[in-house]
Coordinates of N, CA and C in Angstrom, one line a residue:
M1 N -16.5 -13.0 20.5 CA -17.2 -12.0 19.8 C -16.3 -11.1 19.0
A2 N -16.6 -10.9 17.7 CA -15.7 -10.1 16.9 C -15.7 -8.6 17.3
V3 N -14.5 -8.1 17.3 CA -14.4 -6.6 17.6 C -14.7 -5.8 16.4
V4 N -15.8 -5.0 16.4 CA -16.2 -4.2 15.3 C -15.8 -2.7 15.6
L5 N -15.1 -2.1 14.6 CA -14.8 -0.7 14.8 C -16.0 0.1 14.3
N6 N -16.7 0.8 15.2 CA -17.9 1.6 14.8 C -17.8 2.9 15.6
Q7 N -18.9 3.7 15.5 CA -18.8 5.0 16.2 C -18.9 4.8 17.7
T8 N -19.6 3.7 18.2 CA -19.6 3.5 19.6 C -18.2 3.1 20.1
F9 N -17.5 2.3 19.4 CA -16.1 2.0 19.7 C -15.2 3.2 19.8
L10 N -15.4 4.1 18.9 CA -14.6 5.3 18.9 C -14.9 6.3 20.0
K11 N -16.2 6.3 20.4 CA -16.6 7.2 21.5 C -16.1 6.7 22.8
L12 N -16.1 5.4 22.9 CA -15.6 4.8 24.2 C -14.0 5.0 24.3
K13 N -13.4 4.9 23.2 CA -11.9 5.1 23.2 C -11.5 6.5 23.2
Y14 N -12.3 7.4 22.6 CA -12.0 8.8 22.6 C -13.2 9.6 23.0
P15 N -13.5 9.6 24.3 CA -14.7 10.3 24.8 C -14.8 11.8 24.6
N16 N -13.7 12.4 24.3 CA -13.7 13.9 24.0 C -14.0 14.2 22.6
G17 N -14.1 13.2 21.8 CA -14.4 13.4 20.3 C -13.2 13.4 19.5
L18 N -13.4 13.3 18.2 CA -12.4 13.3 17.2 C -12.6 14.3 16.1
E19 N -13.4 15.3 16.3 CA -13.8 16.3 15.3 C -12.6 17.0 14.8
V20 N -11.6 17.3 15.6 CA -10.5 18.1 15.2 C -9.2 17.4 15.3
A21 N -9.3 16.1 15.6 CA -8.0 15.2 15.7 C -7.4 15.1 14.3
E22 N -6.1 15.1 14.3 CA -5.3 15.0 13.1 C -4.7 13.6 13.0
M23 N -4.5 12.9 14.1 CA -4.0 11.5 14.1 C -4.8 10.6 14.9
L24 N -5.1 9.4 14.3 CA -6.0 8.5 15.0 C -5.2 7.1 15.0
S25 N -4.9 6.7 16.2 CA -4.1 5.4 16.3 C -5.0 4.3 16.9
L26 N -5.3 3.3 16.1 CA -6.1 2.2 16.5 C -5.4 0.9 16.4
D27 N -4.1 1.0 16.4 CA -3.3 -0.2 16.3 C -3.4 -1.2 17.5
N28 N -3.2 -2.5 17.2 CA -3.2 -3.5 18.3 C -4.5 -3.4 19.1
S29 N -5.7 -3.3 18.4 CA -7.0 -3.2 19.0 C -7.9 -4.5 18.8
K30 N -7.3 -5.5 18.1 CA -8.0 -6.7 17.8 C -9.3 -6.5 16.9
I31 N -9.2 -5.5 16.1 CA -10.4 -5.1 15.3 C -10.5 -6.1 14.1
E32 N -11.7 -6.7 13.9 CA -11.9 -7.7 12.9 C -12.8 -7.1 11.8
E33 N -13.6 -6.1 12.1 CA -14.5 -5.5 11.1 C -14.6 -4.0 11.3
I34 N -14.9 -3.3 10.2 CA -15.1 -1.9 10.3 C -16.4 -1.5 9.8
D35 N -17.3 -0.9 10.6 CA -18.6 -0.5 10.2 C -18.4 0.6 9.1
P36 N -19.2 0.5 8.0 CA -19.1 1.5 6.9 C -19.2 3.0 7.4
N37 N -20.0 3.2 8.5 CA -20.2 4.6 9.0 C -19.3 4.9 10.2
A38 N -18.3 4.1 10.5 CA -17.4 4.3 11.6 C -16.8 5.6 11.7
F39 N -16.4 6.1 10.5 CA -15.6 7.4 10.5 C -16.4 8.6 10.0
K40 N -17.7 8.5 10.1 CA -18.6 9.6 9.7 C -18.4 10.7 10.7
G41 N -18.1 11.9 10.2 CA -17.8 13.1 11.0 C -16.4 13.2 11.4
V42 N -15.5 12.2 11.1 CA -14.1 12.3 11.5 C -13.4 12.7 10.3
D43 N -13.4 14.0 10.1 CA -12.9 14.6 8.8 C -11.5 15.2 8.8
A44 N -10.9 15.5 10.0 CA -9.7 16.2 10.0 C -8.4 15.3 10.1
I45 N -8.7 14.0 10.1 CA -7.6 13.0 10.3 C -6.6 13.1 9.1
R46 N -5.3 13.2 9.5 CA -4.2 13.2 8.5 C -3.5 11.9 8.5
E47 N -3.5 11.2 9.6 CA -2.8 9.9 9.8 C -3.7 8.9 10.5
L48 N -3.9 7.8 9.9 CA -4.7 6.7 10.5 C -3.9 5.4 10.6
N49 N -3.8 4.9 11.8 CA -3.0 3.7 12.1 C -3.9 2.6 12.5
L50 N -4.0 1.6 11.6 CA -4.8 0.4 11.9 C -3.9 -0.9 11.9
N51 N -2.6 -0.7 12.1 CA -1.6 -1.8 12.2 C -2.0 -2.8 13.3
V52 N -1.6 -4.0 13.1 CA -1.7 -5.1 14.1 C -3.1 -5.2 14.6
N53 N -4.0 -5.5 13.6 CA -5.4 -5.9 13.9 C -5.7 -7.2 13.2
R54 N -7.0 -7.5 13.0 CA -7.4 -8.8 12.5 C -8.3 -8.6 11.3
L55 N -8.1 -7.5 10.5 CA -8.9 -7.3 9.4 C -8.6 -8.2 8.2
K56 N -9.6 -8.8 7.6 CA -9.5 -9.7 6.5 C -9.8 -9.0 5.1
S57 N -10.5 -7.9 5.2 CA -10.8 -7.1 4.0 C -10.9 -5.7 4.3
L58 N -10.7 -4.8 3.4 CA -10.8 -3.4 3.6 C -11.3 -2.7 2.4
D59 N -12.4 -1.9 2.6 CA -13.0 -1.1 1.6 C -12.6 0.3 1.9
L60 N -11.7 0.9 1.1 CA -11.2 2.3 1.4 C -12.3 3.3 1.2
S61 N -13.4 3.0 0.6 CA -14.5 4.0 0.4 C -15.0 4.5 1.8
M62 N -14.9 3.6 2.8 CA -15.4 4.1 4.1 C -14.5 5.1 4.7
L63 N -13.3 5.4 4.1 CA -12.5 6.5 4.6 C -12.5 7.7 3.7
A64 N -13.4 7.7 2.7 CA -13.5 8.8 1.7 C -13.8 10.1 2.3
S65 N -14.5 10.2 3.5 CA -14.8 11.5 4.1 C -13.5 12.2 4.7
M66 N -12.4 11.4 4.8 CA -11.2 11.9 5.4 C -10.4 12.6 4.2
K67 N -10.9 13.8 3.8 CA -10.3 14.4 2.6 C -8.8 14.9 2.8
Q68 N -8.4 14.9 4.1 CA -7.1 15.4 4.4 C -6.1 14.2 4.8
L69 N -6.6 13.0 4.6 CA -5.8 11.8 5.0 C -4.5 11.8 4.1
Q70 N -3.4 11.7 4.8 CA -2.1 11.7 4.1 C -1.4 10.4 4.3
K71 N -1.6 9.7 5.5 CA -0.9 8.5 5.8 C -1.8 7.4 6.3
L72 N -1.8 6.2 5.7 CA -2.7 5.2 6.1 C -1.8 3.9 6.3
F73 N -1.9 3.4 7.6 CA -1.1 2.2 7.9 C -2.0 1.0 8.3
V74 N -2.0 0.0 7.5 CA -2.8 -1.2 7.7 C -2.0 -2.5 7.6
G75 N -0.8 -2.4 8.2 CA 0.1 -3.6 8.2 C -0.2 -4.5 9.3
W76 N 0.3 -5.7 9.2 CA 0.2 -6.8 10.2 C -1.3 -7.0 10.6
N77 N -2.1 -7.2 9.5 CA -3.4 -7.7 9.6 C -3.5 -9.0 8.9
Q78 N -4.7 -9.4 8.4 CA -4.9 -10.6 7.7 C -5.6 -10.3 6.4
L79 N -5.3 -9.2 5.8 CA -6.0 -8.7 4.6 C -5.8 -9.6 3.4
E80 N -6.9 -10.0 2.8 CA -6.9 -10.8 1.6 C -7.4 -10.0 0.4
S81 N -8.1 -8.8 0.7 CA -8.5 -8.0 -0.3 C -8.6 -6.5 0.1
V82 N -8.3 -5.6 -0.8 CA -8.4 -4.2 -0.5 C -9.0 -3.6 -1.8
E83 N -10.0 -2.7 -1.6 CA -10.7 -2.2 -2.8 C -11.3 -0.8 -2.4
I84 N -11.7 -0.1 -3.5 CA -12.4 1.1 -3.4 C -13.8 0.9 -4.1
S85 N -14.8 0.6 -3.3 CA -16.1 0.1 -3.9 C -16.8 1.2 -4.7
N86 N -16.7 2.5 -4.2 CA -17.3 3.6 -4.8 C -16.4 4.2 -5.9
G87 N -16.7 4.1 -7.1 CA -15.8 4.6 -8.2 C -15.5 6.0 -8.2
T88 N -16.3 6.8 -7.5 CA -16.1 8.3 -7.4 C -15.2 8.7 -6.3
D89 N -14.9 7.8 -5.4 CA -14.0 8.2 -4.3 C -12.6 8.4 -4.7
T90 N -11.9 9.4 -4.2 CA -10.5 9.7 -4.5 C -9.8 10.0 -3.2
F91 N -8.5 9.7 -3.3 CA -7.6 10.0 -2.1 C -6.4 10.8 -2.6
D92 N -6.7 12.0 -3.0 CA -5.7 12.9 -3.6 C -4.6 13.3 -2.7
E93 N -4.9 13.4 -1.4 CA -3.9 13.8 -0.4 C -3.0 12.7 0.1
L94 N -3.4 11.5 -0.1 CA -2.6 10.4 0.5 C -1.2 10.3 -0.1
V95 N -0.2 10.3 0.7 CA 1.2 10.2 0.3 C 1.9 8.9 0.7
E96 N 1.3 8.2 1.7 CA 1.9 7.0 2.2 C 0.9 6.0 2.5
L97 N 1.0 4.8 2.0 CA 0.1 3.7 2.2 C 0.9 2.4 2.5
R98 N 0.6 1.8 3.7 CA 1.4 0.6 4.1 C 0.4 -0.5 4.3
L99 N 0.5 -1.5 3.4 CA -0.3 -2.7 3.4 C 0.6 -4.0 3.7
N100 N 1.7 -3.8 4.2 CA 2.7 -4.8 4.4 C 2.2 -5.9 5.5
T101 N 2.7 -7.1 5.3 CA 2.5 -8.2 6.3 C 1.0 -8.5 6.4
N102 N 0.5 -8.9 5.2 CA -0.9 -9.3 5.2 C -1.0 -10.6 4.3
K103 N -2.1 -10.9 3.7 CA -2.3 -12.1 2.9 C -2.8 -11.8 1.5
L104 N -2.4 -10.7 1.0 CA -2.8 -10.3 -0.4 C -2.2 -11.2 -1.4
T105 N -3.0 -11.7 -2.3 CA -2.5 -12.5 -3.4 C -2.6 -11.8 -4.7
K106 N -3.5 -10.7 -4.8 CA -3.6 -9.9 -6.0 C -4.0 -8.5 -5.6
L107 N -3.9 -7.6 -6.5 CA -4.2 -6.2 -6.2 C -5.3 -5.7 -7.2
D108 N -6.2 -4.9 -6.7 CA -7.2 -4.2 -7.6 C -6.5 -3.2 -8.5
T109 N -6.5 -3.5 -9.8 CA -5.7 -2.6 -10.7 C -6.3 -1.2 -10.8
K110 N -7.5 -1.0 -10.4 CA -8.1 0.3 -10.4 C -7.8 1.2 -9.1
M111 N -7.5 0.5 -8.1 CA -7.4 1.1 -6.8 C -6.4 2.3 -6.7
F112 N -5.2 2.1 -7.3 CA -4.2 3.1 -7.2 C -4.4 4.3 -8.1
A113 N -5.3 4.1 -9.0 CA -5.7 5.2 -9.9 C -6.4 6.4 -9.1
K114 N -6.8 6.1 -7.9 CA -7.5 7.1 -7.1 C -6.5 7.7 -6.1
M115 N -5.2 7.4 -6.2 CA -4.2 7.8 -5.3 C -3.0 8.4 -6.0
R116 N -3.2 9.4 -6.9 CA -2.2 9.9 -7.8 C -1.1 10.7 -7.1
G117 N -1.3 11.0 -5.8 CA -0.3 11.8 -5.1 C 0.6 10.9 -4.2
L118 N 0.4 9.5 -4.3 CA 1.1 8.6 -3.4 C 2.6 8.6 -3.7
E119 N 3.4 8.7 -2.6 CA 4.8 8.7 -2.7 C 5.5 7.5 -2.1
K120 N 4.9 6.8 -1.1 CA 5.4 5.7 -0.5 C 4.4 4.6 -0.5
L121 N 4.7 3.4 -1.0 CA 3.8 2.3 -1.0 C 4.5 1.0 -0.5
A122 N 4.0 0.4 0.5 CA 4.6 -0.8 1.1 C 3.6 -2.0 0.9
L123 N 4.0 -3.0 0.1 CA 3.3 -4.2 -0.2 C 4.1 -5.4 0.2
N124 N 5.1 -5.2 0.9 CA 6.0 -6.3 1.3 C 5.4 -7.3 2.3
Y125 N 5.9 -8.5 2.3 CA 5.4 -9.5 3.2 C 3.9 -9.8 2.9
N126 N 3.6 -10.1 1.7 CA 2.3 -10.6 1.3 C 2.5 -11.9 0.5
S127 N 1.5 -12.2 -0.3 CA 1.6 -13.4 -1.2 C 1.4 -13.1 -2.6
L128 N 1.8 -12.0 -3.1 CA 1.6 -11.6 -4.5 C 2.5 -12.4 -5.4
A129 N 1.9 -13.1 -6.4 CA 2.6 -13.9 -7.3 C 2.8 -13.3 -8.6
S130 N 1.9 -12.3 -8.9 CA 2.1 -11.5 -10.2 C 1.5 -10.2 -10.1
L131 N 1.8 -9.3 -11.0 CA 1.3 -7.9 -11.0 C 0.8 -7.5 -12.4
D132 N -0.4 -7.0 -12.5 CA -0.9 -6.6 -13.8 C 0.0 -5.4 -14.2
P133 N 0.3 -5.3 -15.5 CA 1.1 -4.2 -16.0 C 0.5 -2.8 -15.7
A134 N -0.8 -2.7 -15.5 CA -1.4 -1.4 -15.3 C -1.5 -1.0 -13.8
T135 N -1.1 -1.9 -12.9 CA -1.3 -1.8 -11.5 C -0.8 -0.4 -11.0
F136 N 0.4 0.0 -11.4 CA 1.0 1.2 -10.8 C 1.0 2.4 -11.8
A137 N 0.2 2.3 -12.9 CA 0.3 3.2 -14.0 C 0.0 4.7 -13.6
A138 N -0.8 4.9 -12.6 CA -1.2 6.2 -12.2 C -0.3 6.8 -11.1
L139 N 0.6 6.0 -10.6 CA 1.5 6.5 -9.5 C 2.7 7.2 -10.0
T140 N 2.6 8.3 -10.7 CA 3.7 8.9 -11.3 C 4.5 9.7 -10.3
N141 N 4.0 9.9 -9.1 CA 4.7 10.6 -8.0 C 5.4 9.7 -7.0
L142 N 5.3 8.4 -7.2 CA 5.8 7.4 -6.3 C 7.3 7.4 -6.2
R143 N 7.8 7.5 -4.9 CA 9.2 7.5 -4.7 C 9.8 6.2 -4.1
E144 N 9.0 5.5 -3.3 CA 9.4 4.3 -2.7 C 8.4 3.2 -2.9
L145 N 8.8 2.0 -3.3 CA 7.9 0.9 -3.5 C 8.6 -0.4 -2.9
S146 N 7.9 -1.0 -2.0 CA 8.4 -2.2 -1.3 C 7.5 -3.4 -1.8
L147 N 8.2 -4.3 -2.5 CA 7.5 -5.5 -2.9 C 8.3 -6.8 -2.5
D148 N 9.2 -6.6 -1.5 CA 10.0 -7.7 -1.1 C 9.2 -8.7 -0.3
N149 N 9.7 -9.9 -0.2 CA 9.0 -11.0 0.6 C 7.6 -11.3 0.1
N150 N 7.5 -11.5 -1.2 CA 6.3 -11.9 -1.8 C 6.5 -13.2 -2.6
E151 N 5.7 -13.6 -3.5 CA 5.8 -14.8 -4.3 C 6.0 -14.5 -5.8
L152 N 6.6 -13.4 -6.1 CA 6.7 -13.0 -7.5 C 7.7 -13.9 -8.2
V153 N 7.2 -14.4 -9.3 CA 8.1 -15.3 -10.2 C 8.6 -14.5 -11.4
S154 N 7.7 -13.6 -11.9 CA 8.1 -12.9 -13.1 C 7.5 -11.5 -13.0
L155 N 8.0 -10.5 -13.8 CA 7.4 -9.2 -13.8 C 7.2 -8.7 -15.2
E156 N 6.0 -8.2 -15.5 CA 5.8 -7.7 -16.9 C 6.7 -6.6 -17.2
P157 N 7.2 -6.5 -18.4 CA 8.2 -5.5 -18.8 C 7.8 -4.0 -18.5
K158 N 6.5 -3.7 -18.6 CA 6.1 -2.3 -18.4 C 5.5 -2.0 -17.0
V159 N 5.6 -3.0 -16.1 CA 4.9 -2.8 -14.8 C 5.4 -1.6 -14.0
F160 N 6.7 -1.2 -14.2 CA 7.2 0.0 -13.5 C 7.4 1.2 -14.4
Y161 N 7.0 1.1 -15.7 CA 7.3 2.1 -16.7 C 6.9 3.5 -16.3
H162 N 5.7 3.7 -15.6 CA 5.2 5.0 -15.3 C 5.8 5.6 -14.0
L163 N 6.6 4.8 -13.3 CA 7.1 5.3 -12.0 C 8.4 6.1 -12.2
S164 N 8.3 7.1 -13.0 CA 9.5 7.9 -13.4 C 10.2 8.6 -12.3
H165 N 9.6 8.8 -11.1 CA 10.2 9.5 -10.0 C 10.6 8.5 -8.9
L166 N 10.5 7.2 -9.2 CA 10.9 6.2 -8.2 C 12.4 6.3 -7.8
T167 N 12.7 6.3 -6.5 CA 14.1 6.3 -6.1 C 14.5 5.0 -5.4
S168 N 13.5 4.3 -4.8 CA 13.9 3.1 -4.1 C 12.9 2.0 -4.4
L169 N 13.4 0.8 -4.8 CA 12.6 -0.4 -5.2 C 13.1 -1.6 -4.5
W170 N 12.3 -2.3 -3.7 CA 12.7 -3.5 -3.0 C 12.0 -4.7 -3.6
L171 N 12.8 -5.6 -4.2 CA 12.2 -6.8 -4.8 C 12.9 -8.1 -4.2
D172 N 13.6 -7.9 -3.2 CA 14.3 -9.1 -2.6 C 13.4 -10.1 -2.0
H173 N 13.9 -11.3 -1.8 CA 13.1 -12.4 -1.2 C 11.8 -12.7 -2.0
N174 N 11.9 -12.8 -3.3 CA 10.8 -13.3 -4.1 C 11.3 -14.6 -4.8
K175 N 10.7 -14.9 -5.9 CA 11.1 -16.1 -6.7 C 11.3 -15.8 -8.1
L176 N 11.9 -14.6 -8.3 CA 12.1 -14.1 -9.7 C 13.2 -15.0 -10.4
I177 N 12.9 -15.4 -11.6 CA 13.8 -16.2 -12.3 C 14.6 -15.4 -13.4
A178 N 13.9 -14.4 -14.0 CA 14.6 -13.6 -15.0 C 14.0 -12.2 -15.0
L179 N 14.7 -11.2 -15.5 CA 14.2 -9.9 -15.6 C 14.3 -9.4 -17.0
D180 N 13.2 -8.8 -17.5 CA 13.2 -8.3 -18.9 C 14.2 -7.1 -18.9
S181 N 14.9 -7.0 -20.1 CA 15.9 -6.0 -20.2 C 15.4 -4.6 -20.1
S182 N 14.0 -4.4 -20.4 CA 13.4 -3.1 -20.3 C 12.7 -2.8 -19.0
L183 N 12.8 -3.7 -18.1 CA 12.0 -3.6 -16.8 C 12.2 -2.2 -16.1
F184 N 13.5 -1.8 -16.1 CA 13.8 -0.5 -15.4 C 14.0 0.6 -16.4
A185 N 13.5 0.5 -17.6 CA 13.8 1.5 -18.7 C 13.5 2.9 -18.4
N186 N 12.5 3.2 -17.6 CA 12.1 4.6 -17.4 C 12.4 5.1 -16.0
L187 N 13.1 4.3 -15.2 CA 13.4 4.6 -13.8 C 14.7 5.5 -13.7
K188 N 14.6 6.7 -14.2 CA 15.8 7.5 -14.3 C 16.3 8.0 -12.9
H189 N 15.5 8.0 -11.9 CA 15.9 8.5 -10.6 C 16.2 7.3 -9.6
L190 N 16.1 6.1 -10.0 CA 16.3 5.0 -9.1 C 17.7 4.9 -8.6
N191 N 17.9 5.0 -7.3 CA 19.3 4.9 -6.8 C 19.4 3.8 -5.7
N192 N 18.3 3.1 -5.4 CA 18.3 2.0 -4.4 C 17.4 0.9 -4.9
L193 N 18.1 -0.2 -5.3 CA 17.4 -1.4 -5.9 C 17.9 -2.6 -5.2
S194 N 17.0 -3.4 -4.6 CA 17.4 -4.6 -3.9 C 16.7 -5.8 -4.6
L195 N 17.6 -6.8 -5.0 CA 17.1 -8.0 -5.6 C 17.6 -9.2 -5.0
R196 N 18.1 -9.1 -3.8 CA 18.7 -10.3 -3.0 C 17.7 -11.4 -2.9
D197 N 18.3 -12.6 -2.8 CA 17.5 -13.8 -2.5 C 16.3 -14.0 -3.4
N198 N 16.6 -14.1 -4.7 CA 15.7 -14.5 -5.8 C 16.3 -15.7 -6.4
Q199 N 15.8 -16.1 -7.6 CA 16.3 -17.3 -8.3 C 16.7 -16.9 -9.7
L200 N 17.3 -15.7 -9.8 CA 17.8 -15.2 -11.1 C 18.9 -16.1 -11.6
S201 N 18.7 -16.6 -12.8 CA 19.7 -17.5 -13.5 C 20.6 -16.7 -14.4
T202 N 20.1 -15.6 -14.9 CA 20.9 -14.7 -15.7 C 20.8 -13.3 -15.2
F203 N 21.9 -12.6 -15.3 CA 21.9 -11.3 -14.7 C 22.9 -10.5 -15.4
G204 N 22.5 -9.7 -16.4 CA 23.4 -9.0 -17.3 C 23.3 -7.5 -17.1
S205 N 24.3 -6.8 -17.7 CA 24.3 -5.3 -17.6 C 23.2 -4.7 -18.4
S206 N 22.7 -5.5 -19.3 CA 21.6 -4.9 -20.2 C 20.3 -4.6 -19.3
N207 N 20.2 -5.2 -18.2 CA 19.1 -4.9 -17.3 C 19.1 -3.6 -16.7
F208 N 20.3 -3.0 -16.7 CA 20.5 -1.7 -16.0 C 21.0 -0.6 -16.8
T209 N 20.9 -0.7 -18.1 CA 21.5 0.3 -19.0 C 20.8 1.7 -18.9
S210 N 19.6 1.7 -18.4 CA 18.9 3.0 -18.2 C 19.2 3.6 -16.9
L211 N 19.8 2.9 -16.0 CA 20.0 3.4 -14.6 C 21.3 4.2 -14.5
K212 N 21.3 5.1 -13.6 CA 22.6 5.9 -13.4 C 23.6 5.1 -12.7

């Protein structure tokens, strides 16, 4: 029988209630589904840990009532899709999102537009083969981006253009063949870049002319 995260599940796990709780840890709970109303009334949470479960999809709209949510961890699941189904939902307080070690092959280009305060984003250990140029356009406050251990073969020249505050970028263990000379053009604060274990055939100083 599938383990469904719902209000009954939460009441059994936290019999004293969660009305004022700031951290909710549900990692390693074998959760396969989340009821859309599971978090109704759970409004004070700042950190939600759903690591090491069995989720195959995630609709972030079910977390929209958590207006103070700052950190969301959903690594080590089986996620194939992540979306925000309600176009009016926003996650303005979210500063850290970890979706590492899942089965993502593509990203919803509109999703990150609802997370303009995001500073840390982990997408490593997925199966991403390409990235839409607009994927990260709204993430102007992003500091750390992990894209290592994916299936990336190429990167659009402007995919990182709006990440002007980025300090760390991990691209190692992909299948990158070449890098456009303007790829890092606007990353004025980048001081940690990892490109190990790719298939780069040419690697010139022109790729890094904009970096300190």
